[in-house]
Coordinates of C-alpha atoms and ligand atoms in Angstrom, one line a residue:
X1 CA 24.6 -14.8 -17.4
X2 CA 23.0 -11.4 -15.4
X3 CA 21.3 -12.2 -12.3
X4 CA 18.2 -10.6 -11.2
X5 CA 19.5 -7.7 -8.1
X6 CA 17.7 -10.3 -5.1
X7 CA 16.0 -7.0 -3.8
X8 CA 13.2 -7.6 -6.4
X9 CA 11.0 -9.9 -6.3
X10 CA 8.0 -9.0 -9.1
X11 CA 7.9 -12.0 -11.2
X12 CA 5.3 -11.7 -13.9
X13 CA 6.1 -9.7 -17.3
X14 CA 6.7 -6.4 -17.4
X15 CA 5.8 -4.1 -20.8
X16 CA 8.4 -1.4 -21.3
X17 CA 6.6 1.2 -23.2
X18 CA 9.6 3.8 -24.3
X19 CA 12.9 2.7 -25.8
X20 CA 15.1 3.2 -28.7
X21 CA 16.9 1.2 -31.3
X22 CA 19.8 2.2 -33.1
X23 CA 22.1 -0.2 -33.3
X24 CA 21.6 -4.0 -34.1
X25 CA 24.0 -5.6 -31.7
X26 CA 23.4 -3.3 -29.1
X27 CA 19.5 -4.3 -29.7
X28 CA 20.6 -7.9 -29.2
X29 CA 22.5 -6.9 -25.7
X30 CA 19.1 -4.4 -24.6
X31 CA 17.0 -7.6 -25.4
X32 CA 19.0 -9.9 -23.3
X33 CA 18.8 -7.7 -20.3
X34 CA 15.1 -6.9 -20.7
X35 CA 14.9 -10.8 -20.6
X36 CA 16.5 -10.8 -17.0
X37 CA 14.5 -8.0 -15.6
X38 CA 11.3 -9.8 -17.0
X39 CA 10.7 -7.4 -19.6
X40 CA 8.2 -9.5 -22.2
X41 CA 7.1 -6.4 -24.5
X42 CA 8.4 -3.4 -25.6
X43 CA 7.8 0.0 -27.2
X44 CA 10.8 0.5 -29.9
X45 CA 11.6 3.7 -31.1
X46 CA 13.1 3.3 -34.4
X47 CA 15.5 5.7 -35.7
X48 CA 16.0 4.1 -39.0
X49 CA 13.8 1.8 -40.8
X50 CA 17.1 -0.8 -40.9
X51 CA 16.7 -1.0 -36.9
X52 CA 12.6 -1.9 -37.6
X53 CA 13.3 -4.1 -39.9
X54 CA 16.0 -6.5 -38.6
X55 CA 13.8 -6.0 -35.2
X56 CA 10.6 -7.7 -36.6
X57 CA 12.8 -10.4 -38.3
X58 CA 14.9 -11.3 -34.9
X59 CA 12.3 -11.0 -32.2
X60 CA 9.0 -11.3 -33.7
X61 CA 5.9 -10.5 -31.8
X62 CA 8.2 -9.1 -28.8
X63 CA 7.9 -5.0 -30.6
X64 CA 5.4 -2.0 -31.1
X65 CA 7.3 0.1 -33.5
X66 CA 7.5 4.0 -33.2
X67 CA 8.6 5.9 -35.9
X68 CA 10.9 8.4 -34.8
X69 CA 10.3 12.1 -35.3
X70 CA 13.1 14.8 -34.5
X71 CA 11.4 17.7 -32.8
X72 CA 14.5 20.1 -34.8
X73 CA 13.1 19.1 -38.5
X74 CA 9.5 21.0 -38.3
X75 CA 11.8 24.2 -37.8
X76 CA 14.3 23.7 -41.0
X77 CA 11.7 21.9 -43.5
X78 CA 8.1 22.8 -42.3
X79 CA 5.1 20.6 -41.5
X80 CA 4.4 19.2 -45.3
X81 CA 7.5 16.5 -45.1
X82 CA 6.2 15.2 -41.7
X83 CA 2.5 14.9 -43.0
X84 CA 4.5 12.6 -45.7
X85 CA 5.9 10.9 -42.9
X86 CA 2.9 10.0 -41.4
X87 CA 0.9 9.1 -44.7
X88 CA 3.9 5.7 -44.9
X89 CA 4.0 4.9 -41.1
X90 CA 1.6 2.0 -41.5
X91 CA 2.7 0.7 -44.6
X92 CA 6.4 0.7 -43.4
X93 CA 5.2 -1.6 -40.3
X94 CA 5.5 0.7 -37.9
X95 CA 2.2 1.3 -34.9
X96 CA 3.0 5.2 -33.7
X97 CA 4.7 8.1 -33.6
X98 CA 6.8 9.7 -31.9
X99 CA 8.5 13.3 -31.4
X100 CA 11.3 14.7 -28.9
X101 CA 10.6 18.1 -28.8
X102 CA 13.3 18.7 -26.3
X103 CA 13.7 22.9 -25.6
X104 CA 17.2 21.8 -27.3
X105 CA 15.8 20.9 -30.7
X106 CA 14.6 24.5 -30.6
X107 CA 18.3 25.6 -29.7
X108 CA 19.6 23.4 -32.0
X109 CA 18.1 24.8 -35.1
X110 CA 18.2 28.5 -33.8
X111 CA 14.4 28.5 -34.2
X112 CA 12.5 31.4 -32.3
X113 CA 10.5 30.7 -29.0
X114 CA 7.5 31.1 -30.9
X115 CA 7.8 29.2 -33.7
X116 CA 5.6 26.0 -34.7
X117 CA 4.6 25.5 -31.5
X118 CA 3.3 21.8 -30.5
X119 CA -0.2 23.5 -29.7
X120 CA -0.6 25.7 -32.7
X121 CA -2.9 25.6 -35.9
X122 CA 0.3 24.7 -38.0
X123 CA 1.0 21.5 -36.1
X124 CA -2.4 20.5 -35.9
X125 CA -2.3 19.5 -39.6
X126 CA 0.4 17.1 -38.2
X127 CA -1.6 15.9 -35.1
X128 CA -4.9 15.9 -37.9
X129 CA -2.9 13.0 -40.2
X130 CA -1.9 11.2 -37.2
X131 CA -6.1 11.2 -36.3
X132 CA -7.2 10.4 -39.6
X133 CA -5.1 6.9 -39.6
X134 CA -5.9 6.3 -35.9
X135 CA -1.9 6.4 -35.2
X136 CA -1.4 7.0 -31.2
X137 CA 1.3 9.5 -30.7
X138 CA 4.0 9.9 -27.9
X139 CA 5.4 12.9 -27.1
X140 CA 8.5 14.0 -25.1
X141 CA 8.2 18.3 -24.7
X142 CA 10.2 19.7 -21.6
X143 CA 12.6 19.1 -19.4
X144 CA 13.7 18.5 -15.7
X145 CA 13.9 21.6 -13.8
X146 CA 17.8 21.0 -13.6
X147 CA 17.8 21.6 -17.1
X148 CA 16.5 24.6 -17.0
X149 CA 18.5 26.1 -14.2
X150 CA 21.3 24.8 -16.0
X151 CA 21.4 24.5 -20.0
X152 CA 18.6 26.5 -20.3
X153 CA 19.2 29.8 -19.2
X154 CA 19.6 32.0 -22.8
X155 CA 16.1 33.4 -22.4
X156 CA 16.5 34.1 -25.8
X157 CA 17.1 30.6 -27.0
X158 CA 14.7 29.1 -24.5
X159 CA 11.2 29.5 -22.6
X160 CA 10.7 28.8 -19.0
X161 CA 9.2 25.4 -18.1
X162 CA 6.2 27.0 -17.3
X163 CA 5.4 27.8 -20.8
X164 CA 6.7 24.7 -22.0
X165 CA 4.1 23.1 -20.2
X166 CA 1.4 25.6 -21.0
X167 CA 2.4 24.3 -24.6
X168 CA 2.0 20.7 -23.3
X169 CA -1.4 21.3 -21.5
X170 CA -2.5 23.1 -25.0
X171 CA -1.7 19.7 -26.9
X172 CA -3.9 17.6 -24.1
X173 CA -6.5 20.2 -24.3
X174 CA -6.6 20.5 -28.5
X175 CA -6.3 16.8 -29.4
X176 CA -8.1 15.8 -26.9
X177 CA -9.8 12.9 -29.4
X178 CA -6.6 11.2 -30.1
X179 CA -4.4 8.8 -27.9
X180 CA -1.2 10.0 -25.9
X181 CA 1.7 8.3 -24.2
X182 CA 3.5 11.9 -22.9
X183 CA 6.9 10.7 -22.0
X184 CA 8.6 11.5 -19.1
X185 CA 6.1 12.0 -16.3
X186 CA 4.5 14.9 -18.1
X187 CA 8.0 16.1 -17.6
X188 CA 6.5 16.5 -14.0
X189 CA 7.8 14.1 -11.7
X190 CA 9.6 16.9 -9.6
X191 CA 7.2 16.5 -6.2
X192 CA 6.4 20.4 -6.5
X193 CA 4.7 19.7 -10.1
X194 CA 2.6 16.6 -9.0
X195 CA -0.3 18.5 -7.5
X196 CA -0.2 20.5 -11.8
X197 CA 0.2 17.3 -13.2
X198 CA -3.3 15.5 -10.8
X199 CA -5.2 18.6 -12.5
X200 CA -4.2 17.6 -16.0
X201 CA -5.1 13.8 -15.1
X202 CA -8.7 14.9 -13.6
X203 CA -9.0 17.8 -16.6
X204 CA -7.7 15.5 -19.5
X205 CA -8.7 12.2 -20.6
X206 CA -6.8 11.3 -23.7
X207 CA -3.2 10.6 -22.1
X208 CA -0.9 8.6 -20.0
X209 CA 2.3 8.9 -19.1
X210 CA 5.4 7.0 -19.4
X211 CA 7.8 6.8 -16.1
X212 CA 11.1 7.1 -18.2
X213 CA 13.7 8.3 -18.0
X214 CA 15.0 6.1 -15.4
X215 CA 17.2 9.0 -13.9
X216 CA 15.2 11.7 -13.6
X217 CA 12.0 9.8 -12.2
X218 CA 14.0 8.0 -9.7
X219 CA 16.2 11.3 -8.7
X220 CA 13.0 13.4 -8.0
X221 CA 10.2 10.7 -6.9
X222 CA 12.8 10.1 -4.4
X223 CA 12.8 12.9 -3.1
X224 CA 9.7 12.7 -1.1
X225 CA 8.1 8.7 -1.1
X226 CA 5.5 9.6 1.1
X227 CA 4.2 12.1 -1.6
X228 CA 5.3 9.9 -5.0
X229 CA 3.5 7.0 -3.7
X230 CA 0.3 8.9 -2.7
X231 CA 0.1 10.2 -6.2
X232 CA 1.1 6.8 -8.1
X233 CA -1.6 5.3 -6.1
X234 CA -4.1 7.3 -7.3
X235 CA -3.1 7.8 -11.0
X236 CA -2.0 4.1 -10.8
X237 CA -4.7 3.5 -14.2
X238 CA -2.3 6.0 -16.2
X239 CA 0.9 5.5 -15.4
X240 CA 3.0 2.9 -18.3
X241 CA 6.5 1.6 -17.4
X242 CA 9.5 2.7 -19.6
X243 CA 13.2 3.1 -19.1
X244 CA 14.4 4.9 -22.3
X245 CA 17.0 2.7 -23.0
X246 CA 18.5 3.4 -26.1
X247 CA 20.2 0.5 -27.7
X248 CA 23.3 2.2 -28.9
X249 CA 25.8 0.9 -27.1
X250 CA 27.5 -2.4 -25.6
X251 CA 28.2 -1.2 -22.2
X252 CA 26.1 -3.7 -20.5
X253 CA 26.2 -1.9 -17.5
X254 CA 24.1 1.6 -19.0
X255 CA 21.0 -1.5 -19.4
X256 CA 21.4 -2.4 -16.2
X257 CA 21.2 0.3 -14.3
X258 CA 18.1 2.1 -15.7
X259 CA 16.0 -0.9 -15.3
X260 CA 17.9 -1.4 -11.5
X261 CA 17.2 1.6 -10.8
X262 CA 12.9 2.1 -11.7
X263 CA 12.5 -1.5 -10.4
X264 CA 14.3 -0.7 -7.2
X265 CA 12.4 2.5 -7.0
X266 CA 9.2 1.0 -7.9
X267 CA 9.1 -2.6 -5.5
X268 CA 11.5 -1.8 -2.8
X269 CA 11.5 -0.1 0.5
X270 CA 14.9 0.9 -0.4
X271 CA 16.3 4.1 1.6
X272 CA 19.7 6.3 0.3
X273 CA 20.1 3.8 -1.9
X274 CA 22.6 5.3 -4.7
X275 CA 21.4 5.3 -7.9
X276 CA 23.4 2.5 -10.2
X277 CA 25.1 5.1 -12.5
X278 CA 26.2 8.7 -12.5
X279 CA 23.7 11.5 -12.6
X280 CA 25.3 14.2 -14.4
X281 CA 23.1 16.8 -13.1
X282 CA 23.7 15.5 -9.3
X283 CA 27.2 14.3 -9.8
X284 CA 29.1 17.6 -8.0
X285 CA 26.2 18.0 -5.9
X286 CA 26.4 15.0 -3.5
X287 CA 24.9 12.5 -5.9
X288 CA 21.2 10.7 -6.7
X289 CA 19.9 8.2 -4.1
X290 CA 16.5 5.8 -4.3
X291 CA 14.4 5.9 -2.0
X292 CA 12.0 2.9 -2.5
X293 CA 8.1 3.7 -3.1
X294 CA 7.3 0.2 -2.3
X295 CA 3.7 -0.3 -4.4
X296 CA 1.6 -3.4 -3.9
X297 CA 1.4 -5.8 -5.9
X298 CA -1.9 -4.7 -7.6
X299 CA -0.5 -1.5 -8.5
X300 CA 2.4 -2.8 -10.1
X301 CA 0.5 -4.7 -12.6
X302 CA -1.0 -2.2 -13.7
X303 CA 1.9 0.2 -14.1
X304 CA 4.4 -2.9 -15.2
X305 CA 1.8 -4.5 -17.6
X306 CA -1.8 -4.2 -17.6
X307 CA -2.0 0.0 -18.5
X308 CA -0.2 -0.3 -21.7
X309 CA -1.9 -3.4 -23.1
X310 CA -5.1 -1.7 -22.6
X311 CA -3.7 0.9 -24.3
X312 CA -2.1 -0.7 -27.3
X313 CA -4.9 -3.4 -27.2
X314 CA -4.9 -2.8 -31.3
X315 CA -1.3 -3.9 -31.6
X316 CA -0.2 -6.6 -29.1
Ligands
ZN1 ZN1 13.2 8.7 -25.3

């Protein structure tokens, strides 16, 4: 039914390590498109047990499960319910956690800028459960720098993204036994951050990085290739594919961009392409356009496929 854009031309599987279920039929149409674009595995972040459960039953073997966290909850109900949270995961059937701690969840909930911070001693009990039962965490904390010029800008509601990512650097540098998939780029794929986010890859052992979203890694890699591909080159043993799709809805075309666009990004030597849907933050601005890092074959591999089943070696 969908045909494969004739611009790509990677043919072996490709393991998409962040996305989200919601809803059961528009699982069944993010499944059908991941089978076009050669997607064989998948990371599913699972905001109700339901969504887990009729998962494992239709496409068995195909998921890791994630058990959702809301980054807003720690702030109205404390750490104890999430330490509960944790205690279940396995016995539920789901592999790892996960948290969006978004600067909005802060917002959201009113909290203060200093309170339960990811790096503090509070959260560590949280980060401590997930180490006693070996459970890998991935963690979404910060934002593009649009954001912050943009949504951002109650400095009384919200940090800078500097100490956002200070807060990020504290969780690499406190946990540094456990495993992390920090989502996003290290919310650093803006080409000014790259030479930050090379000193955390050199400092800091314990993490990789997923390349979702789909329009914010493609917007800002874009921006320089040259640069981008340098630095994917190099980090090319760290870096795990992901779109964040999030199955919610049965507009087949919101699938198909976000996997057009990273693919298109990733293979091709695309230039000015336009990116496949509207980027809100560019969209009075002139708009988002691809520019094609064209990685070998050998670094794709690793990036679409080998990276994150050395990673989750324990679960696939
Ligand atoms: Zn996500």
């Amino acid at each position: 039914m969908y045909r494969l854009d004739s611009r790509l031309h990677y043919s072996d599987p490709i393991f998409d390590t962040h996305t989200h279920g919601i809803d059961t039929d528009a699982l069944d149409l993010l499944v059908e498109i991941e089978k076009t674009y050669g997607i064989e595995k998948s990371i599913l972040i699972c905001h109700s047990l339901g969504i887990k459960d009729y998962a494992e039953e239709t496409y068995p073997s195909r998921f890791i499960y994630a058990k959702y966290f809301s980054g807003a909850f720690r702030f109205t109900h404390g750490v104890e319910p999430l330490l509960k949270e944790i205690s279940t995961l396995k016995e539920e059937g789901y592999h790892l956690a996960k948290m969006q701690s978004a600067p909005m969840m802060r917002g959201r909930v009113k909290a203060g800028l200093d309170d339960l911070r990811m790096d503090e001693d509070e959260m560590a009990r949280f980060f401590g459960a997930m180490k006693d039962e070996d459970i890998p965490f991935i963690l979404h904390l910060s934002d593009p720098d649009t954001y912050y010029a943009t949504k951002y800008t109650d400095k009384k509601q919200f940090s800078s993204k500097e100490r956002d990512l200070q807060e990020l650097e504290g969780v690499l540098k406190r946990h540094e036994d456990m495993k992390l998939q920090i989502a996003h780029f290290a919310a650093q794929p803006e080409i000014h951050r790259l030479d930050n986010l090379a000193r955390w890859f050199d400092t800091y052992s314990n993490f990789n990085i997923d390349t979702s979203s789909a329009r914010w890694i493609s917007r800002e890699l874009s921006k320089d290739p040259m640069i981008a591909r340098t630095f994917i080159m190099k980090y090319a043993d760290r870096l795990h594919f992901g779109t964040d799709c999030v199955a919610f809805t049965d507009d087949q075309s919101y699938y198909d961009g976000r996997h057009l666009a990273l693919r298109l990004l990733f293979e091709t030597e695309v230039r000015n392409e336009p990116l496949p849907f509207t980027d809100t933050d560019t969209v009075n601005t002139g708009g988002t356009f691809i520019n094609g890092l064209n990685l070998p074959k050998s670094i794709l591999d690793k990036i679409y496929w080998k990276n994150a089943m050395h990673f989750f070696s324990k679960f696939v």
